Coordinates of C-alpha atoms in Angstrom, one line a residue:
M445 CA -69.7 31.7 11.2
I446 CA -66.2 33.5 11.6
K447 CA -67.3 35.1 14.8
K448 CA -68.5 31.6 15.9
I449 CA -65.0 30.4 15.1
T450 CA -63.5 33.4 17.0
C451 CA -65.1 32.4 20.1
W452 CA -64.4 28.5 20.0
I453 CA -60.8 29.5 19.4
A454 CA -60.8 31.6 22.3
L455 CA -62.6 29.2 24.4
V456 CA -59.5 26.9 23.9
F457 CA -57.1 29.7 24.8
L458 CA -59.5 30.0 28.3
V459 CA -59.5 26.4 29.0
F460 CA -55.8 25.2 28.2
P461 CA -53.4 27.8 29.6
T462 CA -53.0 26.1 33.2
F463 CA -51.9 23.2 31.2
S464 CA -49.5 24.9 29.1
Q465 CA -48.0 26.7 31.9
Q466 CA -47.4 23.6 33.8
H467 CA -46.4 21.4 31.2
N468 CA -45.7 23.5 28.2
W469 CA -48.4 21.6 26.1
Q470 CA -51.8 22.6 24.6
P471 CA -53.6 21.6 21.5
K472 CA -52.5 22.5 17.8
K473 CA -55.4 24.9 16.7
D474 CA -54.8 25.2 13.2
K475 CA -57.8 22.5 12.4
I476 CA -61.3 21.7 13.8
L477 CA -61.7 20.3 17.3
S478 CA -63.8 17.9 18.7
E479 CA -65.8 18.8 21.5
W480 CA -63.8 16.0 24.0
A481 CA -60.6 18.4 23.6
I482 CA -61.7 20.4 26.4
N483 CA -61.9 17.1 28.6
I484 CA -58.0 16.2 28.3
D485 CA -56.1 16.4 31.6
P486 CA -52.5 16.0 30.1
N487 CA -51.3 14.6 33.5
A488 CA -53.7 11.7 32.8
P489 CA -55.3 11.1 29.0
L490 CA -57.4 8.1 28.6
P491 CA -56.3 6.7 32.3
E492 CA -59.2 3.5 31.7
Y493 CA -57.5 0.2 32.0
P494 CA -56.3 -0.8 28.1
R495 CA -56.9 -4.4 28.4
P496 CA -60.5 -5.0 29.2
Q497 CA -60.2 -8.7 28.1
M498 CA -57.6 -9.5 30.5
S499 CA -57.7 -7.3 33.8
R500 CA -55.4 -7.0 36.6
E501 CA -55.6 -4.8 39.7
N502 CA -51.8 -4.1 39.9
W503 CA -51.0 -1.9 37.1
T504 CA -49.5 1.8 35.9
N505 CA -50.5 4.1 33.5
L506 CA -47.9 5.8 31.8
N507 CA -49.7 8.1 29.6
G508 CA -49.0 12.0 29.9
I509 CA -46.0 14.3 28.9
W510 CA -43.2 12.9 27.5
K511 CA -40.2 14.7 25.7
Y512 CA -39.7 14.1 22.0
T513 CA -37.0 14.8 19.6
I514 CA -36.9 13.9 15.2
I515 CA -33.6 13.1 14.0
E516 CA -32.1 11.8 11.0
K517 CA -32.7 7.5 10.9
G518 CA -29.8 5.2 12.5
S519 CA -29.0 8.0 15.0
T520 CA -28.0 6.7 18.2
E521 CA -30.1 7.7 21.1
P522 CA -30.3 11.5 21.7
E523 CA -29.5 13.4 24.9
N524 CA -31.4 16.7 24.1
F525 CA -34.9 17.0 22.9
Q526 CA -37.0 19.0 21.0
G527 CA -40.0 19.4 23.5
D528 CA -42.8 18.0 25.1
I529 CA -45.4 15.7 23.3
L530 CA -48.8 14.3 24.8
V531 CA -49.0 10.5 24.8
P532 CA -51.0 8.3 23.3
Y533 CA -51.4 10.8 20.5
A534 CA -49.5 10.6 17.4
I535 CA -47.0 13.2 16.7
E536 CA -49.0 14.7 13.6
S537 CA -51.8 15.2 15.7
A538 CA -53.2 18.5 17.0
L539 CA -53.7 16.7 20.8
S540 CA -50.2 15.7 20.6
G541 CA -49.1 19.5 20.9
V542 CA -46.7 18.9 18.3
G543 CA -48.6 18.7 14.9
Q544 CA -45.6 17.7 13.0
T545 CA -44.5 14.9 10.2
V546 CA -41.7 12.2 10.4
S547 CA -40.3 11.1 6.9
K548 CA -38.9 7.7 6.3
D549 CA -35.2 9.1 6.7
Q550 CA -36.4 10.2 10.0
E551 CA -36.8 8.6 13.4
L552 CA -39.1 9.7 16.6
W553 CA -37.8 9.5 19.9
Y554 CA -39.8 9.6 22.9
H555 CA -38.2 9.7 26.3
R556 CA -39.6 9.9 29.9
S557 CA -38.5 8.6 33.5
F558 CA -41.2 6.6 35.8
E559 CA -40.9 5.2 39.5
V560 CA -40.9 1.5 40.3
D561 CA -41.5 0.9 44.0
R562 CA -40.4 -2.0 45.7
G563 CA -43.7 -3.9 45.4
M564 CA -43.3 -3.9 41.9
R565 CA -40.0 -5.4 41.7
K566 CA -41.2 -8.7 43.1
G567 CA -41.6 -10.9 39.9
N568 CA -41.7 -9.4 36.3
L569 CA -42.5 -6.2 35.3
L570 CA -44.3 -5.8 31.9
L571 CA -44.0 -2.7 29.8
H572 CA -47.8 -2.6 27.7
F573 CA -47.9 -0.8 24.3
G574 CA -51.6 -0.9 23.2
A575 CA -50.4 0.3 19.6
V576 CA -47.2 2.0 18.2
D577 CA -46.9 3.1 14.1
W578 CA -44.9 1.2 12.8
E579 CA -41.3 0.2 14.3
A580 CA -40.6 0.6 17.8
E581 CA -37.4 -0.2 20.0
V582 CA -37.8 0.2 23.7
F583 CA -34.8 1.4 26.2
I584 CA -34.5 1.2 29.7
N585 CA -31.9 3.1 31.2
G586 CA -30.4 2.9 28.2
K587 CA -30.7 -1.0 27.5
S588 CA -32.5 -1.9 24.3
V589 CA -35.3 -4.4 25.7
G590 CA -37.1 -5.5 22.9
M591 CA -38.3 -4.5 19.2
H592 CA -41.8 -4.6 17.8
Q593 CA -43.2 -3.9 14.1
G594 CA -46.5 -3.4 13.4
G595 CA -48.9 -0.4 13.8
Y596 CA -51.9 -2.5 15.0
D597 CA -51.4 -5.0 17.3
P598 CA -50.5 -4.8 21.3
F599 CA -47.1 -5.7 22.4
S600 CA -45.0 -5.8 25.9
F601 CA -41.5 -6.7 27.0
E602 CA -40.6 -8.1 30.5
I603 CA -38.0 -5.1 31.7
S604 CA -37.2 -6.6 35.0
E605 CA -33.2 -7.0 34.2
A606 CA -33.1 -3.6 32.8
L607 CA -33.7 -1.9 36.1
V608 CA -31.6 0.1 38.2
S609 CA -31.4 0.5 41.9
G610 CA -33.7 3.2 43.3
R611 CA -36.9 4.2 42.3
K612 CA -36.4 6.5 39.1
Q613 CA -36.1 4.8 35.9
Q614 CA -35.7 6.1 32.3
L615 CA -37.7 5.1 29.3
S616 CA -36.7 5.6 25.6
I617 CA -38.2 5.0 22.8
R618 CA -37.2 4.9 19.1
V619 CA -40.0 4.8 16.3
W620 CA -39.3 4.5 12.6
D621 CA -42.6 4.6 10.2
P622 CA -42.2 5.1 6.2
T623 CA -45.8 5.8 6.1
D624 CA -46.8 4.8 2.3
E625 CA -43.1 4.6 1.2
G626 CA -42.5 1.3 2.8
P627 CA -44.2 -2.3 2.5
Q628 CA -46.0 -2.1 5.7
P629 CA -49.7 -2.4 6.5
R630 CA -51.0 1.7 7.0
G631 CA -54.5 1.7 6.2
K632 CA -55.4 5.0 4.6
Q633 CA -52.5 7.0 5.9
I634 CA -50.4 9.1 3.2
N635 CA -47.3 11.6 3.1
K636 CA -49.5 14.0 1.0
P637 CA -53.2 13.6 2.3
H638 CA -55.5 13.8 -0.8
G639 CA -59.3 12.3 -1.4
I640 CA -59.7 9.6 0.4
W641 CA -56.3 9.5 1.5
Y642 CA -55.7 11.4 5.0
T643 CA -52.5 12.2 7.6
P644 CA -50.2 10.1 8.7
V645 CA -50.0 8.8 12.3
T646 CA -46.4 8.1 13.5
G647 CA -45.3 6.6 16.8
I648 CA -47.5 5.9 19.9
W649 CA -51.2 5.9 19.4
Q650 CA -52.4 3.8 22.2
T651 CA -52.1 3.8 25.9
V652 CA -49.0 2.7 27.4
W653 CA -48.7 1.1 30.7
L654 CA -46.7 -0.6 33.3
E655 CA -47.8 -4.3 35.1
A656 CA -46.3 -6.4 37.7
V657 CA -46.8 -10.1 37.8
P658 CA -45.6 -12.7 39.3
D659 CA -42.8 -15.4 38.1
Q660 CA -45.4 -17.5 36.9
Y661 CA -48.3 -15.6 35.8
I662 CA -51.4 -16.2 33.3
S663 CA -50.0 -14.6 29.9
H664 CA -53.1 -15.2 27.7
I665 CA -56.6 -16.4 27.7
K666 CA -58.9 -17.5 25.2
N667 CA -62.7 -17.4 25.3
T668 CA -64.6 -19.9 22.9
A669 CA -68.4 -20.2 22.7
D670 CA -70.0 -23.0 21.1
L671 CA -73.6 -22.3 21.0
D672 CA -74.5 -25.7 19.1
N673 CA -73.1 -27.6 22.3
K674 CA -74.1 -25.1 24.4
Q675 CA -70.6 -24.8 25.8
I676 CA -68.0 -22.1 26.8
S677 CA -64.3 -23.0 26.3
V678 CA -61.5 -21.1 28.4
E679 CA -58.1 -21.8 27.7
T680 CA -55.1 -19.9 29.5
Q681 CA -51.4 -20.0 28.8
V682 CA -49.1 -19.6 31.9
N683 CA -45.5 -18.2 31.8
D684 CA -42.8 -20.7 32.9
P685 CA -45.5 -23.0 34.7
Q686 CA -44.4 -25.7 37.4
P687 CA -45.3 -28.9 38.3
G688 CA -48.5 -29.3 40.2
Q689 CA -49.5 -25.7 39.3
M690 CA -53.6 -25.3 38.7
I691 CA -55.7 -22.9 36.8
T692 CA -59.4 -22.2 38.9
V693 CA -61.5 -20.8 36.3
R694 CA -65.0 -19.4 37.6
L695 CA -68.1 -18.3 35.4
F696 CA -70.2 -15.7 36.5
T697 CA -74.0 -14.6 35.2
N698 CA -75.2 -11.3 36.5
G699 CA -72.3 -11.1 39.3
E700 CA -73.3 -14.6 40.3
L701 CA -71.1 -17.6 40.3
L702 CA -72.7 -20.2 37.8
D703 CA -70.2 -22.8 37.7
E704 CA -66.4 -23.5 38.7
K705 CA -63.7 -25.5 37.3
E706 CA -60.1 -26.3 38.3
V707 CA -57.4 -27.9 35.6
P708 CA -53.9 -28.1 35.2
A709 CA -51.9 -25.1 34.3
G710 CA -52.3 -24.8 30.2
E711 CA -55.0 -27.0 29.9
S712 CA -58.8 -25.9 28.6
T713 CA -61.6 -25.3 30.9
I714 CA -64.9 -26.6 29.4
F715 CA -68.2 -24.9 30.9
S716 CA -71.8 -26.6 29.9
I717 CA -74.4 -24.2 30.0
D718 CA -78.1 -25.7 30.3
N719 CA -80.1 -22.4 29.2
P720 CA -77.3 -20.3 27.6
N721 CA -78.0 -16.7 27.5
I722 CA -77.7 -15.9 23.5
W723 CA -75.7 -12.4 22.7
G724 CA -76.7 -10.5 19.9
P725 CA -77.9 -6.6 19.2
D726 CA -81.3 -7.0 21.3
N727 CA -79.6 -8.9 24.0
P728 CA -76.3 -8.1 24.8
F729 CA -75.6 -10.2 27.7
L730 CA -72.1 -11.1 28.6
Y731 CA -70.6 -14.1 30.9
D732 CA -67.9 -13.2 33.5
I733 CA -64.5 -15.2 33.9
E734 CA -62.2 -15.1 36.6
A735 CA -59.4 -17.0 36.2
R736 CA -56.4 -17.8 38.9
L737 CA -53.2 -19.5 39.1
M738 CA -53.0 -21.6 42.1
D739 CA -49.8 -23.0 43.8
G740 CA -51.7 -25.7 46.2
R741 CA -53.6 -22.9 48.5
K742 CA -51.7 -20.1 47.3
Q743 CA -52.7 -17.7 44.5
L744 CA -49.8 -16.6 42.4
D745 CA -52.1 -14.8 39.9
A746 CA -55.3 -13.9 38.7
V747 CA -56.7 -12.2 35.6
K748 CA -60.7 -11.2 34.9
S749 CA -62.3 -11.4 31.4
Y750 CA -65.9 -12.1 29.9
T751 CA -67.1 -14.0 26.8
A752 CA -70.6 -14.2 24.9
M753 CA -72.6 -17.1 23.8
R754 CA -73.1 -16.2 20.2
K755 CA -72.8 -17.8 16.5
I756 CA -72.4 -16.8 13.2
S757 CA -72.9 -18.9 10.2
M758 CA -74.3 -19.5 6.7
K759 CA -77.1 -21.4 5.7
P760 CA -79.2 -21.6 2.1
D761 CA -82.5 -20.1 2.1
A762 CA -85.7 -21.5 0.6
Y763 CA -84.1 -20.3 -3.0
G764 CA -81.2 -21.6 -2.6
N765 CA -79.1 -18.5 -1.8
Q766 CA -76.7 -18.6 0.6
R767 CA -77.4 -16.2 4.2
L768 CA -75.8 -14.8 6.7
L769 CA -77.1 -16.1 10.2
L770 CA -76.5 -14.9 13.7
N771 CA -77.6 -17.3 16.3
D772 CA -79.1 -19.6 13.7
K773 CA -81.5 -16.9 12.5
F774 CA -81.4 -14.4 9.4
L775 CA -80.9 -11.2 10.5
F776 CA -80.1 -8.6 7.7
Q777 CA -77.2 -6.5 8.8
Y778 CA -76.9 -2.9 8.1
G779 CA -74.3 -0.6 9.1
P780 CA -71.9 2.3 8.4
L781 CA -68.4 2.1 7.1
D782 CA -66.6 3.4 10.3
Q783 CA -62.8 4.9 9.4
G784 CA -62.3 5.7 13.4
W785 CA -60.6 8.7 12.4
W786 CA -60.5 12.1 14.7
P787 CA -59.8 15.6 13.4
D788 CA -57.7 16.3 16.9
G789 CA -56.4 13.2 17.5
L790 CA -56.4 11.5 14.4
Y791 CA -56.3 7.4 14.9
T792 CA -57.1 8.2 18.9
A793 CA -60.1 9.0 20.2
P794 CA -59.6 12.2 22.4
T795 CA -61.5 10.4 25.6
E796 CA -63.1 7.5 26.4
E797 CA -66.4 9.4 26.3
A798 CA -65.5 10.2 22.7
L799 CA -64.9 6.9 21.8
V800 CA -68.1 5.5 22.9
Y801 CA -69.9 8.2 21.6
D802 CA -69.6 7.4 18.1
I803 CA -70.4 3.5 18.7
D804 CA -73.3 4.9 20.6
K805 CA -74.8 7.5 18.1
T806 CA -74.5 4.4 15.5
K807 CA -76.8 2.5 17.3
E808 CA -78.9 5.5 18.2
M809 CA -79.1 5.8 14.1
G810 CA -80.5 2.2 14.2
F811 CA -77.7 0.6 12.7
N812 CA -76.7 -3.2 14.0
M813 CA -73.3 -3.7 12.7
I814 CA -70.2 -1.2 11.9
R815 CA -67.6 -2.2 9.4
K816 CA -64.3 -1.2 10.7
H817 CA -62.6 0.0 7.6
V818 CA -58.7 -0.6 7.2
K819 CA -58.2 0.4 10.9
V820 CA -58.0 -1.4 14.1
E821 CA -59.1 0.1 17.1
P822 CA -57.9 -0.1 21.1
A823 CA -59.7 -3.3 22.8
R824 CA -62.0 -0.8 24.8
W825 CA -63.5 0.2 21.6
Y826 CA -64.7 -3.4 20.9
Y827 CA -65.5 -3.6 25.0
H828 CA -68.1 -0.9 24.0
C829 CA -69.6 -2.8 21.1
D830 CA -69.6 -6.2 22.9
K831 CA -71.4 -4.2 26.0
I832 CA -74.1 -2.5 23.9
G833 CA -74.7 -5.3 21.0
M834 CA -73.1 -3.7 18.1
L835 CA -72.0 -6.4 15.2
V836 CA -68.5 -5.6 13.7
W837 CA -66.9 -6.6 10.5
Q838 CA -63.2 -6.2 11.2
D839 CA -60.7 -5.1 8.2
M840 CA -57.2 -5.7 8.2
P841 CA -55.4 -2.3 7.1
S842 CA -54.0 -2.1 3.7
G843 CA -50.4 -1.6 2.6
D844 CA -47.9 -2.1 -0.4
M845 CA -50.7 -1.1 -2.9
G846 CA -50.5 -0.6 -6.5
N847 CA -52.2 -3.7 -8.2
R848 CA -55.4 -3.3 -10.4
W849 CA -59.0 -3.6 -9.9
E850 CA -61.8 -4.0 -12.0
A851 CA -65.4 -4.0 -11.5
R852 CA -68.4 -3.0 -13.0
P853 CA -71.9 -2.4 -11.2
G854 CA -73.2 -5.8 -10.7
V855 CA -70.3 -7.6 -11.6
V856 CA -67.6 -8.7 -8.7
G857 CA -64.0 -7.0 -9.2
K858 CA -61.2 -9.5 -11.1
G859 CA -57.9 -7.9 -11.7
T860 CA -54.4 -8.3 -10.8
E861 CA -52.7 -9.6 -7.8
R862 CA -50.0 -7.3 -6.3
K863 CA -46.5 -9.3 -6.4
R864 CA -45.3 -8.2 -3.1
S865 CA -41.7 -9.0 -2.1
P866 CA -40.8 -11.9 0.4
E867 CA -40.6 -9.1 3.3
S868 CA -43.9 -7.5 2.7
M869 CA -45.3 -10.8 2.5
A870 CA -44.2 -11.7 5.7
I871 CA -44.9 -8.2 7.3
F872 CA -48.7 -8.8 6.0
K873 CA -49.2 -12.3 7.2
K874 CA -47.4 -11.4 10.6
E875 CA -49.3 -8.6 11.9
W876 CA -52.9 -10.2 10.1
K877 CA -51.9 -12.7 13.1
A878 CA -51.2 -10.9 15.6
I879 CA -54.5 -8.8 14.7
M880 CA -56.5 -11.7 15.1
D881 CA -55.1 -13.3 18.2
A882 CA -55.5 -9.4 20.1
N883 CA -59.3 -9.5 19.2
Y884 CA -60.1 -13.1 19.0
N885 CA -61.9 -12.8 22.5
F886 CA -64.4 -9.8 21.2
P887 CA -68.0 -11.6 20.6
S888 CA -69.3 -8.3 18.6
I889 CA -66.2 -9.5 16.0
I890 CA -68.3 -11.5 13.9
V891 CA -66.6 -10.9 10.0
W892 CA -62.8 -10.8 9.6
V893 CA -62.1 -8.9 6.1
P894 CA -58.4 -9.6 4.7
F895 CA -58.3 -7.4 1.7
N896 CA -60.3 -4.3 0.3
E897 CA -60.6 -3.2 -3.1
A898 CA -57.4 -4.9 -4.3
W899 CA -55.6 -2.6 -1.8
G900 CA -52.0 -4.3 -1.9
Q901 CA -54.1 -7.9 -2.6
F902 CA -52.0 -10.6 -2.8
N903 CA -52.0 -14.6 -3.1
T904 CA -55.6 -14.3 -2.3
E905 CA -56.7 -17.8 -2.0
E906 CA -53.6 -18.4 0.3
I907 CA -54.5 -15.6 2.9
V908 CA -58.1 -16.2 2.6
K909 CA -58.2 -20.0 3.0
W910 CA -55.6 -19.2 6.0
T911 CA -58.0 -17.1 7.6
V912 CA -60.7 -19.5 7.6
E913 CA -59.2 -22.5 8.8
Y914 CA -57.2 -20.1 11.5
D915 CA -60.4 -18.9 13.4
P916 CA -63.8 -21.0 12.4
S917 CA -65.7 -19.3 15.1
R918 CA -66.2 -16.3 12.2
L919 CA -67.1 -15.9 9.0
V920 CA -64.4 -14.3 6.6
N921 CA -65.2 -11.4 3.8
G922 CA -62.1 -12.2 1.8
A923 CA -61.8 -9.3 -0.6
S924 CA -64.4 -6.6 0.2
G925 CA -65.2 -4.9 -2.9
G926 CA -62.0 -6.3 -4.5
N927 CA -61.1 -8.9 -6.9
Y928 CA -62.9 -12.1 -6.0
T929 CA -62.2 -15.4 -4.5
L930 CA -64.6 -18.5 -3.9
E931 CA -62.5 -19.0 -0.7
G932 CA -64.2 -17.5 2.2
Q933 CA -67.6 -17.3 2.9
I934 CA -68.9 -13.8 1.7
M935 CA -69.2 -12.4 -1.8
D936 CA -68.7 -8.8 -1.8
M937 CA -69.3 -5.5 -4.0
H938 CA -68.8 -2.1 -3.7
N939 CA -70.9 0.7 -5.8
Y940 CA -71.4 4.3 -5.1
P941 CA -73.8 5.9 -4.9
D942 CA -76.7 3.6 -5.4
P943 CA -77.3 0.1 -4.2
V944 CA -76.7 -2.9 -6.4
M945 CA -75.6 -6.8 -5.9
P946 CA -73.8 -9.6 -7.7
D947 CA -76.2 -11.8 -9.7
P948 CA -77.2 -14.2 -7.2
K949 CA -78.1 -17.0 -9.7
I950 CA -74.1 -17.2 -10.5
W951 CA -72.8 -16.7 -6.8
G952 CA -75.8 -16.8 -4.2
H953 CA -75.7 -20.8 -4.2
H954 CA -71.8 -20.5 -3.2
Q955 CA -71.3 -17.3 -1.0
I956 CA -73.6 -15.2 1.3
I957 CA -73.6 -11.8 -0.9
V958 CA -72.9 -8.4 0.5
L959 CA -73.0 -4.8 -0.7
G960 CA -69.7 -3.8 1.4
E961 CA -69.4 -0.2 0.6
Y962 CA -72.3 2.3 -1.1
G963 CA -73.7 5.6 -0.6
G964 CA -71.4 8.3 0.2
L965 CA -73.8 11.5 -0.1
G966 CA -71.7 14.7 0.9
L967 CA -72.8 17.5 2.6
P968 CA -70.2 20.1 4.0
I969 CA -71.6 21.8 6.9
E970 CA -69.8 25.3 7.3
G971 CA -67.6 25.5 10.3
H972 CA -67.2 21.8 10.9
T973 CA -65.3 21.0 7.8
W974 CA -61.3 20.1 7.8
Q975 CA -60.7 22.4 5.2
N976 CA -62.7 25.7 3.6
K977 CA -63.4 24.6 0.6
D978 CA -62.9 21.6 -2.2
N979 CA -64.5 19.2 0.1
W980 CA -66.2 16.4 -1.7
G981 CA -68.6 13.2 -1.2
Y982 CA -69.2 11.0 -3.9
Q983 CA -72.8 12.7 -4.5
S984 CA -72.9 16.3 -2.7
F985 CA -76.3 18.3 -1.6
K986 CA -76.5 21.7 -0.4
D987 CA -78.9 21.4 2.7
K988 CA -80.4 18.5 4.7
D989 CA -83.7 18.3 3.3
A990 CA -81.7 17.2 -0.1
L991 CA -79.9 14.5 1.4
R992 CA -82.7 13.4 3.6
E993 CA -84.7 12.8 0.4
R994 CA -81.8 11.0 -1.4
Y995 CA -80.9 8.6 1.2
S996 CA -84.5 7.9 1.8
K997 CA -84.8 6.7 -1.7
L998 CA -81.5 4.6 -1.2
I999 CA -83.2 2.6 1.4
Q1000 CA -86.0 2.4 -0.9
D1001 CA -83.8 1.2 -3.2
L1002 CA -82.1 -1.4 -1.1
K1003 CA -85.2 -3.1 0.3
P1004 CA -86.0 -5.5 -3.0
L1005 CA -82.6 -6.6 -3.0
I1006 CA -82.7 -8.3 0.4
P1007 CA -85.5 -10.9 -1.3
M1008 CA -83.2 -11.5 -4.2
G1009 CA -80.4 -12.7 -2.0
L1010 CA -78.3 -9.4 -0.2
S1011 CA -77.6 -10.3 3.4
A1012 CA -75.9 -7.7 4.4
A1013 CA -75.1 -3.6 3.4
I1014 CA -72.6 -0.5 4.6
Y1015 CA -73.3 2.7 4.3
T1016 CA -70.2 5.3 3.7
Q1017 CA -69.7 6.7 6.2
T1018 CA -70.2 7.1 9.9
T1019 CA -68.6 10.7 9.9
D1020 CA -66.7 13.2 7.6
V1021 CA -62.8 12.4 7.3
E1022 CA -60.6 15.5 6.6
V1023 CA -61.8 16.1 3.2
E1024 CA -64.5 13.5 2.8
T1025 CA -67.8 15.5 3.7
N1026 CA -70.0 12.1 3.1
G1027 CA -70.4 11.3 6.9
L1028 CA -73.9 11.0 8.7
M1029 CA -71.6 13.2 11.3
T1030 CA -69.4 16.2 11.2
Y1031 CA -65.8 15.3 11.4
D1032 CA -65.8 17.1 14.7
R1033 CA -69.3 15.0 15.8
K1034 CA -71.0 18.2 16.6
V1035 CA -73.6 17.7 13.8
S1036 CA -75.7 14.7 12.7
K1037 CA -76.7 15.9 9.2
L1038 CA -79.6 13.5 9.2
E1039 CA -82.1 12.8 12.7
P1040 CA -80.9 9.6 14.0
Q1041 CA -84.6 9.0 15.4
F1042 CA -85.4 9.6 11.4
L1043 CA -82.7 7.2 10.4
K1044 CA -83.8 4.6 13.1
Q1045 CA -87.2 4.3 11.9
L1046 CA -86.1 3.9 8.3
H1047 CA -83.4 0.9 9.1
K1048 CA -86.2 -0.5 10.7
E1049 CA -87.6 -1.7 7.3
L1050 CA -84.5 -3.3 6.4
Y1051 CA -85.1 -6.0 9.3
T1052 CA -88.5 -6.8 9.0
I1053 CA -88.3 -8.1 5.8
K1054 CA -89.0 -12.0 5.9
I1055 CA -86.8 -14.7 4.1
P1056 CA -88.3 -18.0 4.1
M1057 CA -85.5 -20.3 4.8
K1058 CA -84.6 -24.1 3.7

């Protein structure tokens, strides 16, 4: 095994020397790497258009080699930098080429130059960030153009007024991230990683890009499907709309124009569809949308988007237990807890191929749902879930933890609320709304999860009620495995390793009953672990045969809970993550611990159980 590891390190040195010579960049190799690491082009990492729900043609990707430095918090913009960093990989990651942590008393500064040609100076020039963790202030040619707080939502600034004459411009970014020493949402990041808590992620971790738009342009698009009335609503917002300007919206099916409507800028467009093609795991059909801003016969702006006709709802079965319905039919939802971490990129998948791999593999294993756990993915991840028909339960990243959680097998937890400061509460509410707004258009997202296991859980009824009212097109799992509330539509408990459920006689008539986490069967695979020893799972095994037998038993024990009232279950987890070795795949994704076809056949048994409905 030592010989294999040595060969892999030698391969990395053979593949990366030209990158190192040209850019002084190569990935840190003190930890395992995924197979996609060798495919990264440092001149153009993650080159794909980052916003598939609102795409334009005139854009420039700014990913690549930047300069960085770490200095004392509160310092002015530095004149000199420590070295190169590959954006958009967090500075702590191997793929950044740095692999260094940043304390709460320090700030991370980025710098690069970019060029703006004459064509991009007409109208407005938008500088976009997919995500930066956590506080980012952006400078163009030394002038601050804006500051953003939030590690999981996209943001942008209009930078035209800060440009100087000539093509070459200077871009600097100041980042501050206190990780687990601040009040902000941070998911599973911690300054001293151990157990289920992982390496910090500081700074830029999603694509940075420029987009040229006219003075009046489409600034937002919101697509809503109404299956009951067979309608699709398209709502656009326009920056600085002028009298008489109109929005033309076209709806396409399989590339053919289905309908076209024109409305005044800012008004909603409603399409009626006689025979809608309904989206689901077995039929991930998407309607394409094109919106154009018109001033008379002149087209000012155009964006492309898409939507799907789907519905998520609840209804009692013949025994009075509330059931989770997709498109008015009961479908038992079963999926893995997906942390979305990578051994080389941490929060950031090395390549687009890597990003898609996890989703495809989950589908191949016979799951129909993914719970995205206390992390938000780049927009392209949800895009691929939309395309493949993968259902998504989306968590809010946790933060400001410290309150108590009480739970026993078969009983939903009731503990203490976290007493957060006004600043902490405001940060949570602002970022949760921003996350919901940014990801509203993705039909794959069917459930919002604001709290997990009482991690920072506060003002539960207020937060859950607001979430339900803010987005009635989805269901809300108010406290996954945490301190329960009758607000929201879902009652969720966690139990390791065996499947259990809350008493349906108590809860089933009020809320949908789900098992939000269970399993956690561990199997470390030599040569594919984050560290050589002291790896763990909730229940560990020595070989694949033992793991296979125990997993089969979990499924057999899960099946009788479904007719009793259980509507969904989530197995921990998709991959190993750092010292956790309870993944269905290793952290580097090179080994599947259980054969996908074996899992698919086993999971089919969960979907064929018939539930009589009222």
